[in-house]
JSON list of C-alpha atoms and ligand atoms in Angstrom, two decimals:
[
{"chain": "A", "resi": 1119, "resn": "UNK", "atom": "CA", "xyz": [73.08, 45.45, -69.54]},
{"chain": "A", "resi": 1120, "resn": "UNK", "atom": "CA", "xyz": [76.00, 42.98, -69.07]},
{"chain": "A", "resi": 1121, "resn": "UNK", "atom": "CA", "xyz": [75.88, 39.55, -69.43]},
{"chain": "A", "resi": 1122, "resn": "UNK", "atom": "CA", "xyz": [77.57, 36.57, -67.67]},
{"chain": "A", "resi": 1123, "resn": "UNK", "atom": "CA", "xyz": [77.72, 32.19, -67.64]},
{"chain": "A", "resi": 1124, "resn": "UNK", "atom": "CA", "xyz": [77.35, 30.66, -64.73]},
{"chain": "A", "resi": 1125, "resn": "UNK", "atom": "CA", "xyz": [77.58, 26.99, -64.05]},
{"chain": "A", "resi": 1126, "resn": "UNK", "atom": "CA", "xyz": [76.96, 25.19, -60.66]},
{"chain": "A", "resi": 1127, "resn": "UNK", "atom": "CA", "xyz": [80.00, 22.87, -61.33]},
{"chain": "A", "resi": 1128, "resn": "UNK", "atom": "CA", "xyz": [79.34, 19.02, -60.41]},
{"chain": "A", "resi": 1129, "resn": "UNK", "atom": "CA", "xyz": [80.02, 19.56, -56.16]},
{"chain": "A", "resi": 1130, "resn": "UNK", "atom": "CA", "xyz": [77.25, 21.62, -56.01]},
{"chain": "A", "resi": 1131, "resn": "UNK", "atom": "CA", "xyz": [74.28, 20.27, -57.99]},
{"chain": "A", "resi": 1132, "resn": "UNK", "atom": "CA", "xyz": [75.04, 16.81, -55.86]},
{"chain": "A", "resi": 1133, "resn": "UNK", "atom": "CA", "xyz": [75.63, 18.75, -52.57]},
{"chain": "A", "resi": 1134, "resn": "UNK", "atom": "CA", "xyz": [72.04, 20.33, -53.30]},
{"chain": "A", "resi": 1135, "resn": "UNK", "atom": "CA", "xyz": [73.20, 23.54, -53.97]},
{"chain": "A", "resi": 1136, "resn": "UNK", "atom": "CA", "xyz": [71.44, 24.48, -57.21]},
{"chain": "A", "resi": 1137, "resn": "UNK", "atom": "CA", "xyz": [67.91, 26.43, -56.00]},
{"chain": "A", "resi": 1138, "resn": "UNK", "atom": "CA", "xyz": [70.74, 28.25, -52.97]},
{"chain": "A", "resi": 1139, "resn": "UNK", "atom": "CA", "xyz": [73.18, 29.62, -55.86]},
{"chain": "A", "resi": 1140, "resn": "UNK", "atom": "CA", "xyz": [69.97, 30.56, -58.23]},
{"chain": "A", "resi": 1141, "resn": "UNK", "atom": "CA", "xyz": [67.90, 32.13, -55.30]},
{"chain": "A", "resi": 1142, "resn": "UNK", "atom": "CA", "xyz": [71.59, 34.27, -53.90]},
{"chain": "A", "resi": 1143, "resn": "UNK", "atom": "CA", "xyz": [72.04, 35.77, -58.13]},
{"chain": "A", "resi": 1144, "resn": "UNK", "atom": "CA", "xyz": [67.95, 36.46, -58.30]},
{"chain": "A", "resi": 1145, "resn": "UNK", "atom": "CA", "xyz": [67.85, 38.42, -54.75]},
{"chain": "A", "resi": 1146, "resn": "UNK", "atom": "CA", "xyz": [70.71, 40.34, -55.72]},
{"chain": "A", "resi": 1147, "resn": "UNK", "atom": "CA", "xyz": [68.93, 41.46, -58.58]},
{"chain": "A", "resi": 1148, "resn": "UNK", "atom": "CA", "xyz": [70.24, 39.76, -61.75]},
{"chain": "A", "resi": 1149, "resn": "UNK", "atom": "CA", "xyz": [67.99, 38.42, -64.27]},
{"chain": "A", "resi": 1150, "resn": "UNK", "atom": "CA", "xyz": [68.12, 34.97, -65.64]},
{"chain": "A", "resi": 1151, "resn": "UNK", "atom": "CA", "xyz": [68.25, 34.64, -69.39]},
{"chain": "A", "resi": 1152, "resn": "UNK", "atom": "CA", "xyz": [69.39, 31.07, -69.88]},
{"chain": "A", "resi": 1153, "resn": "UNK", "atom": "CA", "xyz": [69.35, 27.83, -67.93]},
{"chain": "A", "resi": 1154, "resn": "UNK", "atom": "CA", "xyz": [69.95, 24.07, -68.71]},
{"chain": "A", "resi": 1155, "resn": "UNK", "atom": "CA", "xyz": [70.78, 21.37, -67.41]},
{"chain": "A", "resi": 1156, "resn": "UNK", "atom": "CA", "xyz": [73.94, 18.78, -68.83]},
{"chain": "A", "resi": 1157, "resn": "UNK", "atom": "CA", "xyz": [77.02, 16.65, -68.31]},
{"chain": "A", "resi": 1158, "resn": "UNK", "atom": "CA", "xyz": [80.24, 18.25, -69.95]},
{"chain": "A", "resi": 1159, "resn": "UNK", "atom": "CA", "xyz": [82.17, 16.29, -72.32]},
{"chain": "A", "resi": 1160, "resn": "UNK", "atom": "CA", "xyz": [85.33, 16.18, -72.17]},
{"chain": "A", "resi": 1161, "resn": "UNK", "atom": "CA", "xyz": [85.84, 18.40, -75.33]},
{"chain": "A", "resi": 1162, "resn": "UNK", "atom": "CA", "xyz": [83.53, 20.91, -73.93]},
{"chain": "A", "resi": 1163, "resn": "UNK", "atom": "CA", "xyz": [85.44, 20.87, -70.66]},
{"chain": "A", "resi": 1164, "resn": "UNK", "atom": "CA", "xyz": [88.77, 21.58, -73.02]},
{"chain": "A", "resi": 1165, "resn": "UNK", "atom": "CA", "xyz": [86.86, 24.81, -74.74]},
{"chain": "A", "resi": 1166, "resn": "UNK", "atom": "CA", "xyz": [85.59, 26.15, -71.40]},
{"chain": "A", "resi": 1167, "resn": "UNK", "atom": "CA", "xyz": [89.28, 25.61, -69.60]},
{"chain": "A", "resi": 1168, "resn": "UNK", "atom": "CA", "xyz": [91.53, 26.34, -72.69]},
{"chain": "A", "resi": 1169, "resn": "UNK", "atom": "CA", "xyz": [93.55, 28.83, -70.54]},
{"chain": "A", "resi": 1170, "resn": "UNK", "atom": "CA", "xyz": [94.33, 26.41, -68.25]},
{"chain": "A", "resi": 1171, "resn": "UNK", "atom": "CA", "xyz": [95.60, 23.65, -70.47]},
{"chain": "A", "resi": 1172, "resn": "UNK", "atom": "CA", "xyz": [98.81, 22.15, -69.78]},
{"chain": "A", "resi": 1173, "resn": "UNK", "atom": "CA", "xyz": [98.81, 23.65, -66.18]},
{"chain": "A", "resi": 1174, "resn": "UNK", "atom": "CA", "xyz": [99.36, 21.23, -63.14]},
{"chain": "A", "resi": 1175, "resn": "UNK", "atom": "CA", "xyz": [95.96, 21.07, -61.92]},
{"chain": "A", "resi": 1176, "resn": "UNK", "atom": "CA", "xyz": [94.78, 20.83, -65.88]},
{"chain": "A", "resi": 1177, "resn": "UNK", "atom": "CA", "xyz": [93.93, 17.02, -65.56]},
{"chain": "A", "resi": 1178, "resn": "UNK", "atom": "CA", "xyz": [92.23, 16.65, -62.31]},
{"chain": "A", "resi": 1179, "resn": "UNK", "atom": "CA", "xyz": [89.68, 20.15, -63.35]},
{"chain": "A", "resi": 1180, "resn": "UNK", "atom": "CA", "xyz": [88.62, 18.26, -66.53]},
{"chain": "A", "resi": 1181, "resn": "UNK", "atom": "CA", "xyz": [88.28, 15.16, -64.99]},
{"chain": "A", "resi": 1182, "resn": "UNK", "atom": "CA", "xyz": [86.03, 16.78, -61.78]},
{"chain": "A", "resi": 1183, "resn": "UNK", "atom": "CA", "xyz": [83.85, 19.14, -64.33]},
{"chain": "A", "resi": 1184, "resn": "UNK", "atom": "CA", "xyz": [83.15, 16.33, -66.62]},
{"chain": "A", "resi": 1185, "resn": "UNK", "atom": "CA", "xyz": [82.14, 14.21, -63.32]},
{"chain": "A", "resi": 1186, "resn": "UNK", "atom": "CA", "xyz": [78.26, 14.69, -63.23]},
{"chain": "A", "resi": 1187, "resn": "UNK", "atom": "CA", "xyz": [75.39, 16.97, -64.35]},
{"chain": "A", "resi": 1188, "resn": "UNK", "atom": "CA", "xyz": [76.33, 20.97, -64.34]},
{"chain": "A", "resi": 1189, "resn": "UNK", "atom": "CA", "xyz": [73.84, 23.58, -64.42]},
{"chain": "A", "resi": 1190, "resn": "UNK", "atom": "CA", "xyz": [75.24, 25.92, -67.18]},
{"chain": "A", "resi": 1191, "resn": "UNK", "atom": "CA", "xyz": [73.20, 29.80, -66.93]},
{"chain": "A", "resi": 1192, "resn": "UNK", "atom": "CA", "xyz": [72.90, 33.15, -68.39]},
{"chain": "A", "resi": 1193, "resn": "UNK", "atom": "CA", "xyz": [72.64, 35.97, -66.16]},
{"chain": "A", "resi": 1194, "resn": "UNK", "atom": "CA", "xyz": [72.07, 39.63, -66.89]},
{"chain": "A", "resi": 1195, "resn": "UNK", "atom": "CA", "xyz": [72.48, 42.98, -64.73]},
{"chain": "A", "resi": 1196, "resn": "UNK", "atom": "CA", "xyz": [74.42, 46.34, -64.54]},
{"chain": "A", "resi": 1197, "resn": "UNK", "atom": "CA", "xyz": [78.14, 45.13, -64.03]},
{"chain": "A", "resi": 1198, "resn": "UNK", "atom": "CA", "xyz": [77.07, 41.41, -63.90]},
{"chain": "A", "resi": 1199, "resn": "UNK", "atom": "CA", "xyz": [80.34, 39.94, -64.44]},
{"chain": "A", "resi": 1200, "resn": "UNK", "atom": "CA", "xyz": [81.97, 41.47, -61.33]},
{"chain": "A", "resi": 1201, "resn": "UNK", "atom": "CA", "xyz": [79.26, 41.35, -59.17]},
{"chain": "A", "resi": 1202, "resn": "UNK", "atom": "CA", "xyz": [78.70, 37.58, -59.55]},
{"chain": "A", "resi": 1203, "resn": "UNK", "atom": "CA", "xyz": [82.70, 36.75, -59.26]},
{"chain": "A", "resi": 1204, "resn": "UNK", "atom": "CA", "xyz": [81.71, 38.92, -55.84]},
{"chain": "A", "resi": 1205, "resn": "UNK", "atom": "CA", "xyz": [78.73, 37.13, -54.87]},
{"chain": "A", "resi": 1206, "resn": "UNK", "atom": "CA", "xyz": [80.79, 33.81, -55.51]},
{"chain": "A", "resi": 1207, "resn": "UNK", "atom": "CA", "xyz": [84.25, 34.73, -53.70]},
{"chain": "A", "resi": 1208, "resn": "UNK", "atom": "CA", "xyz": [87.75, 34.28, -54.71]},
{"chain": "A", "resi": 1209, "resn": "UNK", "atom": "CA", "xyz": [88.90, 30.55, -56.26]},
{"chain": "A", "resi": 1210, "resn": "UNK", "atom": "CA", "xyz": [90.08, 29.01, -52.83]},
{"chain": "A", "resi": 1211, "resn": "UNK", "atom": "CA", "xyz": [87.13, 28.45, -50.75]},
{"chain": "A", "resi": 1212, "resn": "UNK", "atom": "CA", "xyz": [89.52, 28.57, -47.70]},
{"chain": "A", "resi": 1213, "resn": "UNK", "atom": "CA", "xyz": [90.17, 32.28, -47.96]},
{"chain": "A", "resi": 1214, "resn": "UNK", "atom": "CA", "xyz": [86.72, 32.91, -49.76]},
{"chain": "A", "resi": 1215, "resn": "UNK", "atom": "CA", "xyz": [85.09, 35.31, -47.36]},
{"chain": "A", "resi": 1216, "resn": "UNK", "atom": "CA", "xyz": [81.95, 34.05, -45.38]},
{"chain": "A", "resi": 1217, "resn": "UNK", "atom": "CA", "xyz": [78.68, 35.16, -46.99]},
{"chain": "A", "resi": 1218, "resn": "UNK", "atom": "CA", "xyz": [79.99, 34.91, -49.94]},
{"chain": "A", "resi": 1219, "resn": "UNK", "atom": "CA", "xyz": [78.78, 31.36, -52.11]},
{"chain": "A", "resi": 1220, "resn": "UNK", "atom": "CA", "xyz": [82.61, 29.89, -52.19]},
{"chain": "A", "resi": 1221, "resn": "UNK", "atom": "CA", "xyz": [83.23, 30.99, -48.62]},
{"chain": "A", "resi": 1222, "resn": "UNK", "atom": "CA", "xyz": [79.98, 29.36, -47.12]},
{"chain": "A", "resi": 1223, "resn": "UNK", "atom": "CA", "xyz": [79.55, 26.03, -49.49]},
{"chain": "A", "resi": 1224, "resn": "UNK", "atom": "CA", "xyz": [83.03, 25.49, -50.89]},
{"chain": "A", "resi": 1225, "resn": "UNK", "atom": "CA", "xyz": [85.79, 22.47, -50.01]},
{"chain": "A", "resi": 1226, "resn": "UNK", "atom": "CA", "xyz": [88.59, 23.16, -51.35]},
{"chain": "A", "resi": 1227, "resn": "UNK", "atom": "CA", "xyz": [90.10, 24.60, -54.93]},
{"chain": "A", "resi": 1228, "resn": "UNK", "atom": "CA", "xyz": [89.17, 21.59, -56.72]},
{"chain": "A", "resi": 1229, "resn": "UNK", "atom": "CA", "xyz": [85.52, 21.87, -55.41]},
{"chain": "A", "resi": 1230, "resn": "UNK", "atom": "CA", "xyz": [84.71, 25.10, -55.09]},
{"chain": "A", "resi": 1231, "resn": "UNK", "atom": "CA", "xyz": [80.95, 24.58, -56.42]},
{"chain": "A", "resi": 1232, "resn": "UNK", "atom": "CA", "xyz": [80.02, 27.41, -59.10]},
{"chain": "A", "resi": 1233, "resn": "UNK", "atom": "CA", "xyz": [82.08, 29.06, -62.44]},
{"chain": "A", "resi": 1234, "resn": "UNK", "atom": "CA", "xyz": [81.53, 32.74, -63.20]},
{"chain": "A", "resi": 1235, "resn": "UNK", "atom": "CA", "xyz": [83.22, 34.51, -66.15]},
{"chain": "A", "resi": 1236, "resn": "UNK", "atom": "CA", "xyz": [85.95, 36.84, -65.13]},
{"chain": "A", "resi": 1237, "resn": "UNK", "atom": "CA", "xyz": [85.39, 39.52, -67.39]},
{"chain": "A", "resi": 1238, "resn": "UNK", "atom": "CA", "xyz": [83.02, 40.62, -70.40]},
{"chain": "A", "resi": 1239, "resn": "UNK", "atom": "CA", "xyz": [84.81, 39.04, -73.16]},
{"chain": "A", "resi": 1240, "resn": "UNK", "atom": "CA", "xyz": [85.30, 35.56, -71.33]},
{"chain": "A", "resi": 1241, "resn": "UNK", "atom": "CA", "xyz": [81.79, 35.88, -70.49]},
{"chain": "A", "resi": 1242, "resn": "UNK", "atom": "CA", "xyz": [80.74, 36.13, -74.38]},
{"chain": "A", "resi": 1243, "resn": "UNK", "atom": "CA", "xyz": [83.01, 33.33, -74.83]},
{"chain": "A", "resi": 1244, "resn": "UNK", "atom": "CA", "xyz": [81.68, 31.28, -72.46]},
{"chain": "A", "resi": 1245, "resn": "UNK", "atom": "CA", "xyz": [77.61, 31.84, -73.53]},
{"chain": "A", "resi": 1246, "resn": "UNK", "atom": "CA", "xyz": [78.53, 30.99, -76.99]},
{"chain": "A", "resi": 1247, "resn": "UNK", "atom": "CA", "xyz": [80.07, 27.45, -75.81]},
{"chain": "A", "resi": 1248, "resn": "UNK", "atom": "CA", "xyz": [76.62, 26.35, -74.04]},
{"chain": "A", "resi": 1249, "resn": "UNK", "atom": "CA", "xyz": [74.17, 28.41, -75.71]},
{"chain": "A", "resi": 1250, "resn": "UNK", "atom": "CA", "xyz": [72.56, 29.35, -78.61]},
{"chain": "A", "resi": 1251, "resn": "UNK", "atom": "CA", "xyz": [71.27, 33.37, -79.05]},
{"chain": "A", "resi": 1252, "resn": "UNK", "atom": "CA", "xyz": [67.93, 32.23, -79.91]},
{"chain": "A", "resi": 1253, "resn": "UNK", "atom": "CA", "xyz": [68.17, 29.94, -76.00]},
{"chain": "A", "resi": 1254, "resn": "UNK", "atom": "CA", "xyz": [68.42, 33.70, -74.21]},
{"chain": "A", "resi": 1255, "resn": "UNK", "atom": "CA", "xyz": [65.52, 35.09, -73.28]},
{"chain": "B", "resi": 632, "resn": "ATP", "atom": "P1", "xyz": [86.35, 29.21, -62.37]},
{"chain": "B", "resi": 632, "resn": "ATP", "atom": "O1", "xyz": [87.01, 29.55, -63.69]},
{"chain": "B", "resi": 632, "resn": "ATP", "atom": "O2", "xyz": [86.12, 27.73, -62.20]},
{"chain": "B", "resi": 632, "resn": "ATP", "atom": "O3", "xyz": [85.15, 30.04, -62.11]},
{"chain": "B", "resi": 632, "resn": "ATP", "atom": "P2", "xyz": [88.20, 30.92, -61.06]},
{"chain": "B", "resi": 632, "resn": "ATP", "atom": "O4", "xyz": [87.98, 31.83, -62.21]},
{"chain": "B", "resi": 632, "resn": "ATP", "atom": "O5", "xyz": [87.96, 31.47, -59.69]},
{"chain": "B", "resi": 632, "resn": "ATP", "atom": "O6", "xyz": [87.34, 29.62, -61.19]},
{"chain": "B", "resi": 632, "resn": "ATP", "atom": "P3", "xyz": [90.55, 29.98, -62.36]},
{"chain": "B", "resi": 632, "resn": "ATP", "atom": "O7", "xyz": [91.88, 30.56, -62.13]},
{"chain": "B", "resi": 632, "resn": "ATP", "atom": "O8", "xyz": [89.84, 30.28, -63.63]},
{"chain": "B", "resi": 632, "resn": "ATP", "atom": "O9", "xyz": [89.65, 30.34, -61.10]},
{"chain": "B", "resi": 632, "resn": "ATP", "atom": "O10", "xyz": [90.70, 28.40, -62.21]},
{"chain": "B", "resi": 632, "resn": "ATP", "atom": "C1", "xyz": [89.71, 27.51, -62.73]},
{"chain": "B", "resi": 632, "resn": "ATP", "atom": "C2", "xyz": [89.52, 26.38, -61.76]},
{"chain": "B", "resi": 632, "resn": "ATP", "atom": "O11", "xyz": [90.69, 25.62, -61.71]},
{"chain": "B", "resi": 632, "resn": "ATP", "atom": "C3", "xyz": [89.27, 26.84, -60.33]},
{"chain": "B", "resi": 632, "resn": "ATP", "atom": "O12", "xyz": [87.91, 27.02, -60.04]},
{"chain": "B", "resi": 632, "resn": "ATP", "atom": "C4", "xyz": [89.84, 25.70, -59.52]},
{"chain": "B", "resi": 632, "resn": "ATP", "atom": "O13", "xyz": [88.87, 24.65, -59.37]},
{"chain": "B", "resi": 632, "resn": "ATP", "atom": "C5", "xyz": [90.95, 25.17, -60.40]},
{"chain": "B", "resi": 632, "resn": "ATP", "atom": "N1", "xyz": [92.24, 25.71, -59.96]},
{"chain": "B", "resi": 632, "resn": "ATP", "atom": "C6", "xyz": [92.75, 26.93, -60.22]},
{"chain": "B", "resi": 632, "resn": "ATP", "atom": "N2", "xyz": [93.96, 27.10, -59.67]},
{"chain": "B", "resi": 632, "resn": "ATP", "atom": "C7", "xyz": [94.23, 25.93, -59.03]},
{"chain": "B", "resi": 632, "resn": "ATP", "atom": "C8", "xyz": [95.32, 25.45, -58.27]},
{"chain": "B", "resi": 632, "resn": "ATP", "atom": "N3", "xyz": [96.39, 26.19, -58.03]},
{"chain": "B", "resi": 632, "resn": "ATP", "atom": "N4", "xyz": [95.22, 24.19, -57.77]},
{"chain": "B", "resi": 632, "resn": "ATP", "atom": "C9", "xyz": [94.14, 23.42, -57.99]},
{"chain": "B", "resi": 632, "resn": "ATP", "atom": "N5", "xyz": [93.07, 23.81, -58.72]},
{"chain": "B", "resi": 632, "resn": "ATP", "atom": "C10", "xyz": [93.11, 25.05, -59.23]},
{"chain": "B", "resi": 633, "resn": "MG", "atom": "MG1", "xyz": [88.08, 31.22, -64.21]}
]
């Protein structure tokens, strides 16, 4: 089984989104391992985003993700990293096909309402930022 982090970035947990994003992942079929609730600082926003440092956008994504409460998760399944980037659609929530959580709920690329890791190793990377192996169920 695959693992992958998912957050519901700031838009989303104040747009109401958080029991939509969690209910689309569980009726897919993917099993949730982790969950918890927290405001990023801005060095944890620097860890998670490290590949984008120094890029244009770079200061306006670490001030929005540090903005309010994220929920940060753990999700398991056969092939769980793709089929959550899937389930959430591509970055810009104006080509982000309807149906899919970016396409239906998202703004624009700055507030495009939930993170999932883009591929196996990220996602490792990722879990060990926000969690702890003995936090995984
Ligand atoms: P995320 O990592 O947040 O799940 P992603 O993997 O789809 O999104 P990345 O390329 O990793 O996309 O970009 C990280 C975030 O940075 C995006 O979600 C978006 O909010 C922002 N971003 C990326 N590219 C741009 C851009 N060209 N202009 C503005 N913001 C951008
Ligand atoms: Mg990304």
């Amino acid at each position: 089984m695959e693992r992958t982090f998912v957050m519901v970035k700031p838009d989303g947990v104040q747009r109401g989104l958080i029991a939509e994003i969690i209910g689309r992942l569980e009726k897919k079929g993917y099993k949730l391992i982790g969950l918890k609730m927290l405001t990023l600082t801005p060095e944890t926003a620097a860890l998670h985003y490290a590949e984008h440092a120094g890029k244009p956008f770079y200061p306006g994504l670490i001030s929005f993700i540090t903005s309010g409460p994220v929920v940060a998760m753990v999700w398991e399944g056969k092939n769980a990293v793709k089929g959550v980037r899937t389930l959430m659609g591509i970055t810009n929530p104006t080509e982000a096909i309807p149906g899919s959580i970016r396409g239906d709920y998202g703004i624009d690329m700055g507030r495009n309402v939930v993170h999932g890791s883009d591929s196996p190793v990220s996602a490792q990377r990722e879990i060990a930022i926000y969690f702890k192996e003995e936090e995984l169920v």
